[in-house]
XYZ file of C-alpha atoms in Angstrom:
376
model
C 44.295 -20.117 16.744
C 42.278 -22.374 14.477
C 40.576 -23.923 17.488
C 39.646 -20.477 18.828
C 38.215 -19.456 15.482
C 36.225 -22.664 15.304
C 34.789 -22.050 18.776
C 33.989 -18.449 17.821
C 32.152 -19.416 14.653
C 30.278 -22.209 16.439
C 29.175 -19.810 19.170
C 28.195 -17.179 16.618
C 26.189 -19.703 14.632
C 24.427 -20.862 17.774
C 23.560 -17.327 18.788
C 22.355 -16.505 15.295
C 20.256 -19.652 15.178
C 18.746 -18.922 18.585
C 17.973 -15.359 17.532
C 16.311 -16.548 14.340
C 14.223 -19.106 16.241
C 13.213 -16.531 18.840
C 12.278 -14.015 16.138
C 10.290 -16.604 14.208
C 8.462 -17.648 17.377
C 7.665 -14.055 18.283
C 6.358 -13.247 14.829
C 4.273 -16.428 14.725
C 2.660 -15.633 18.076
C 2.105 -11.961 17.313
C -1.461 -10.966 16.440
C 0.011 -8.626 13.818
C 0.723 -11.672 11.687
C -3.002 -11.962 11.120
C -5.251 -14.988 10.689
C -5.386 -18.009 8.421
C -8.120 -18.927 5.977
C -10.130 -22.078 6.526
C -10.085 -25.082 4.216
C -13.539 -24.117 2.942
C -12.347 -20.588 2.202
C -9.335 -21.871 0.282
C -11.570 -24.144 -1.750
C -13.725 -21.138 -2.582
C -10.654 -19.172 -3.742
C -10.208 -21.667 -6.588
C -13.435 -20.365 -8.131
C -11.884 -16.889 -8.391
C -9.815 -17.976 -11.378
C -6.698 -16.410 -9.814
C -5.747 -19.095 -7.273
C -3.377 -22.020 -7.745
C -4.868 -24.700 -5.492
C -1.826 -26.953 -5.805
C 0.531 -24.278 -4.494
C -2.051 -22.580 -2.301
C -1.212 -19.217 -3.847
C -2.899 -16.415 -5.730
C -1.342 -15.521 -9.073
C -1.043 -12.472 -11.321
C -2.695 -11.980 -14.695
C 0.686 -12.127 -16.454
C 3.992 -13.812 -15.482
C 5.506 -11.850 -12.613
C 8.795 -12.327 -10.770
C 9.156 -11.104 -7.220
C 12.924 -10.866 -7.724
C 14.240 -9.646 -11.077
C 17.909 -9.085 -10.347
C 20.377 -10.747 -7.994
C 19.916 -13.241 -5.196
C 18.091 -12.454 -1.969
C 21.374 -12.247 0.046
C 22.861 -9.787 -2.457
C 19.695 -7.689 -2.457
C 19.652 -7.619 1.354
C 23.324 -6.628 1.385
C 22.558 -3.690 -0.906
C 19.539 -2.748 1.180
C 21.542 -2.706 4.397
C 24.788 -1.144 3.205
C 24.224 0.617 -0.131
C 21.223 2.873 0.402
C 21.237 6.364 -0.984
C 22.788 8.959 1.368
C 19.432 10.730 0.971
C 17.347 7.629 1.714
C 15.549 9.623 4.412
C 14.901 13.366 4.613
C 17.099 15.436 6.964
C 14.124 15.997 9.270
C 10.351 15.648 9.558
C 8.445 16.569 6.414
C 6.136 19.594 6.410
C 2.562 18.561 6.979
C -0.829 20.148 7.426
C -2.825 18.964 10.417
C -6.203 17.579 9.417
C -9.174 18.901 11.350
C -11.754 16.179 11.895
C -14.496 18.815 11.821
C -13.413 19.829 8.319
C -14.002 16.252 7.167
C -17.630 16.473 8.206
C -18.169 19.618 6.120
C -18.869 18.319 2.636
C -21.488 18.222 -0.083
C -22.640 15.061 -1.859
C -21.107 16.141 -5.169
C -17.716 17.115 -3.694
C -14.628 14.953 -4.202
C -11.796 15.678 -1.805
C -8.683 13.558 -1.246
C -6.228 13.919 1.632
C -2.947 12.002 1.489
C -1.416 11.018 4.848
C 1.915 9.754 3.504
C 2.896 6.461 1.853
C -0.411 5.175 0.435
C -2.807 5.989 3.282
C -5.423 8.435 2.021
C -8.900 9.697 2.822
C -11.264 10.003 -0.128
C -14.430 12.006 0.440
C -16.764 11.083 -2.379
C -20.521 10.721 -2.766
C -20.951 12.319 0.658
C -19.032 9.421 2.279
C -15.639 8.981 3.941
C -13.507 6.242 2.381
C -10.085 5.276 3.761
C -7.478 3.718 1.476
C -4.831 1.447 3.036
C -4.910 3.267 6.393
C -1.418 2.674 7.755
C -1.642 5.353 10.468
C 1.087 4.183 12.836
C 4.579 5.562 13.348
C 6.078 2.061 13.587
C 5.492 -0.827 11.210
C 5.100 -4.553 11.765
C 5.545 -6.871 14.758
C 9.317 -6.282 15.015
C 9.579 -2.509 14.833
C 13.366 -2.360 15.250
C 13.784 -4.353 12.032
C 11.366 -2.343 9.879
C 11.490 1.182 8.383
C 10.544 4.074 10.625
C 8.139 6.827 9.580
C 9.907 10.090 8.758
C 7.495 12.096 10.908
C 6.967 11.246 14.582
C 3.283 12.148 14.312
C 0.473 11.831 11.779
C -1.640 14.567 10.222
C -4.522 12.994 12.135
C -4.622 10.114 14.599
C -6.963 7.178 14.011
C -8.873 8.098 17.155
C -9.752 11.543 15.787
C -11.141 10.321 12.488
C -14.905 10.719 12.104
C -17.172 7.866 11.026
C -15.817 6.020 8.013
C -18.224 4.426 5.542
C -15.621 2.178 3.932
C -12.047 1.055 4.320
C -10.454 -0.307 1.143
C -7.374 -2.524 1.519
C -5.193 -3.207 -1.522
C -3.149 -6.069 -0.015
C -1.915 -7.400 3.301
C 1.656 -6.068 3.532
C 2.427 -4.275 6.783
C 2.786 -0.857 5.135
C -0.805 -1.094 3.838
C -2.694 -3.246 6.337
C -1.764 -2.053 9.819
C -2.890 -4.000 12.871
C -2.782 -1.064 15.303
C -4.771 1.201 13.004
C -7.439 -1.423 12.324
C -7.873 -2.019 16.045
C -8.361 1.709 16.645
C -10.846 2.395 13.835
C -12.821 -0.857 13.579
C -15.761 0.412 15.630
C -16.227 3.566 13.522
C -16.058 1.821 10.130
C -19.176 0.736 8.270
C -17.529 -1.961 6.147
C -14.080 -3.180 5.201
C -13.780 -4.037 1.496
C -10.805 -6.322 0.957
C -9.351 -8.728 -1.629
C -9.900 -12.459 -1.144
C -8.106 -13.971 1.835
C -7.778 -10.856 4.003
C -10.946 -11.456 6.046
C -9.146 -13.888 8.414
C -6.688 -11.132 9.365
C -9.492 -8.731 10.218
C -11.506 -11.349 12.101
C -8.488 -12.149 14.294
C -8.196 -8.447 15.082
C -11.769 -8.179 16.294
C -13.581 -6.927 13.203
C -17.045 -8.547 13.044
C -17.469 -10.813 10.031
C -20.620 -8.882 9.086
C -18.462 -5.799 8.474
C -16.085 -7.542 6.066
C -16.733 -7.801 2.345
C -14.184 -9.982 0.533
C -13.964 -9.316 -3.189
C -12.470 -10.877 -6.284
C -11.221 -8.877 -9.258
C -14.258 -7.587 -11.183
C -16.534 -7.686 -8.122
C -18.402 -4.532 -7.140
C -20.234 -3.422 -4.009
C -22.482 -0.513 -3.130
C -21.130 1.440 -0.162
C -24.077 3.838 -0.076
C -26.741 5.082 -2.496
C -24.792 6.631 -5.330
C -21.367 5.245 -4.334
C -19.974 2.047 -5.842
C -16.582 0.422 -5.256
C -15.010 -2.006 -7.704
C -12.186 -4.432 -6.974
C -9.811 -4.396 -9.941
C -6.496 -6.146 -10.726
C -2.976 -5.175 -9.758
C 0.371 -6.903 -10.346
C 1.933 -7.644 -6.993
C 2.245 -10.273 -4.242
C 1.220 -10.702 -0.602
C 2.180 -12.183 2.757
C 2.745 -11.096 6.352
C 5.089 -13.747 7.693
C 6.738 -17.097 7.277
C 4.820 -19.574 5.176
C 1.926 -17.431 3.921
C 3.358 -15.920 0.744
C 0.592 -15.050 -1.735
C -2.093 -16.607 0.451
C -4.202 -13.472 -0.047
C -5.127 -11.559 -3.183
C -3.958 -8.025 -4.066
C -5.951 -5.394 -5.913
C -6.522 -1.882 -7.166
C -9.804 -0.025 -6.553
C -12.331 2.074 -8.435
C -14.646 4.479 -6.581
C -17.610 5.577 -8.656
C -20.555 7.940 -8.302
C -22.921 8.992 -11.090
C -20.741 12.058 -11.697
C -17.196 11.242 -10.501
C -14.668 8.417 -10.667
C -11.479 7.879 -8.655
C -8.898 5.139 -9.225
C -6.360 3.796 -6.722
C -3.667 1.527 -8.148
C -2.641 -0.170 -4.913
C 0.894 -1.578 -5.157
C 2.239 -3.338 -8.193
C 4.274 -3.405 -11.348
C 3.322 -1.912 -14.670
C 1.108 -3.997 -16.933
C -1.758 -4.069 -19.414
C -4.337 -4.050 -16.623
C -4.133 -0.249 -16.343
C -5.310 0.263 -19.900
C -8.009 -2.376 -19.423
C -9.290 -0.642 -16.270
C -9.207 2.725 -18.001
C -11.108 1.375 -20.949
C -13.751 -0.382 -18.867
C -14.245 2.049 -15.981
C -12.557 5.310 -16.970
C -11.985 8.047 -17.618
C -11.094 8.989 -14.054
C -11.221 12.415 -12.482
C -8.275 11.468 -10.268
C -5.897 8.521 -9.923
C -3.819 7.826 -6.814
C -0.862 6.018 -8.352
C 1.886 3.999 -6.686
C 5.138 5.923 -7.150
C 8.002 4.835 -4.925
C 9.954 1.947 -3.365
C 11.029 0.661 -6.790
C 14.292 -1.059 -7.699
C 15.737 -3.071 -10.583
C 15.763 -6.089 -8.257
C 11.964 -6.091 -8.010
C 10.989 -4.397 -11.265
C 7.927 -6.590 -11.885
C 6.166 -5.732 -8.623
C 6.769 -1.968 -8.293
C 6.728 0.734 -10.947
C 9.443 3.195 -11.758
C 8.121 6.796 -11.664
C 7.986 7.021 -15.442
C 5.848 3.880 -15.512
C 3.599 5.368 -12.824
C 2.893 8.355 -15.049
C 2.201 6.054 -17.981
C -0.138 4.004 -15.785
C -2.130 7.168 -15.047
C -2.343 7.871 -18.757
C -3.329 4.280 -19.533
C -6.123 4.521 -16.970
C -7.267 7.788 -18.576
C -6.803 9.864 -15.427
C -7.457 13.585 -15.683
C -5.132 14.144 -12.697
C -2.476 11.937 -11.103
C -1.620 12.002 -7.392
C 1.630 10.066 -6.707
C 1.542 7.985 -3.511
C 3.648 5.235 -1.866
C 6.369 7.699 -0.863
C 6.810 10.427 1.747
C 6.647 8.245 4.868
C 9.005 5.244 4.857
C 12.237 4.240 3.127
C 11.750 0.749 1.724
C 14.120 0.888 -1.231
C 17.531 2.229 -2.211
C 16.563 5.452 -3.960
C 16.565 8.927 -2.401
C 13.390 9.646 -0.445
C 12.244 12.365 -2.882
C 13.435 10.774 -6.129
C 10.013 9.269 -6.942
C 8.166 12.596 -7.020
C 11.067 14.377 -8.729
C 11.102 11.871 -11.572
C 7.308 11.608 -11.751
C 6.755 15.351 -12.063
C 9.430 15.560 -14.760
C 7.832 12.745 -16.749
C 4.347 14.164 -16.247
C 5.538 17.497 -17.639
C 7.151 15.752 -20.611
C 3.992 13.822 -21.459
C 1.517 16.556 -20.564
C -0.072 14.533 -17.744
C -1.670 16.800 -15.096
C -0.295 15.962 -11.639
C -0.944 17.219 -8.118
C 1.652 17.169 -5.344
C 0.057 18.098 -2.010
C 1.855 18.343 1.305
C 1.023 15.600 3.772
C -2.461 16.396 5.036
C -3.186 19.032 2.376
C -6.629 18.409 0.849
C -6.981 18.041 -2.906
C -10.475 19.177 -3.913
C -11.499 18.448 -7.472
C -12.849 21.456 -9.309
C -10.553 23.878 -7.459
C -6.923 24.854 -7.957
C -4.818 21.738 -7.269
C -1.681 21.769 -5.071
C 1.437 21.807 -7.247
C 4.234 23.235 -5.062
C 7.623 21.506 -5.222
C 7.851 21.327 -1.431
C 10.233 18.341 -1.402
C 13.104 20.291 -2.985
């Protein structure tokens, strides 16, 4: 009996090892993994003031732990076997199809935001189309069977149907924000990609011309068009797309600014003093798209609880908060609609105006904002 068990465990270990090697090889060879920065680029990162040359990693403004509770095996065990029974909705979420012709009908002073689910959003501002973290695929990452699936089998608009895009803003290089398939489909209709330091190699590997890529450090700004400025601002997070490249690229939030309007996008990240600093320096904001979802006590420094998300909007001096980073994928243990339920309750308690559009439902500043509780 003991001999049989020994043979069984040896065979299992061999199979597991072979599977791990095969998976690692596949991921390493997959173009979705992205590119690698050159030695000269890494030397230039040191000048950013946010790069540890000895470790080859970008760092946060304040001490930040990627894991705040339990070991990685225990966290994975909870993730696999202790998710909420309502981790995913019972069926596809209601969504409003986005007409590409409607996107072309705008005025220079109009600000309109359309949320696609998770963090992907279209911001029409200053007469331009700006895409935030356009993850517009149903499947995520190079190994789709091992990653979360989108709740809806289709998007409110496909990448192919999008009109010309002046700017794509990327907050960081995680698969749920920087999507290989989407970039490949939209790269020829995008004016410029504005990205944090280190992400250019990913885009270059995927066929984006270097002339279209603008890498930015925190506090850098760039003019997208006359009257439209984008600013790269801090967030509190981490990065990496595979084995061995943890924190090799920077992460950020973004400010979009015209002479009359200002929009803030938090990107991903934990709560911190940077929100108040951004609000003081660049606010007040007419609208803030705020990360609100995929939080857990085990990674409390790198994602905000909904109550913190509302406070972040207040710190940034946002007239209206739009909660994002939910409504598409289950990447944590909470119920799929818990983030928006808690956020709206906290917003009501603190008197923070909040808008909760359906997927694909435009939010136009200066008009009545969507506030239906459609997730209930």
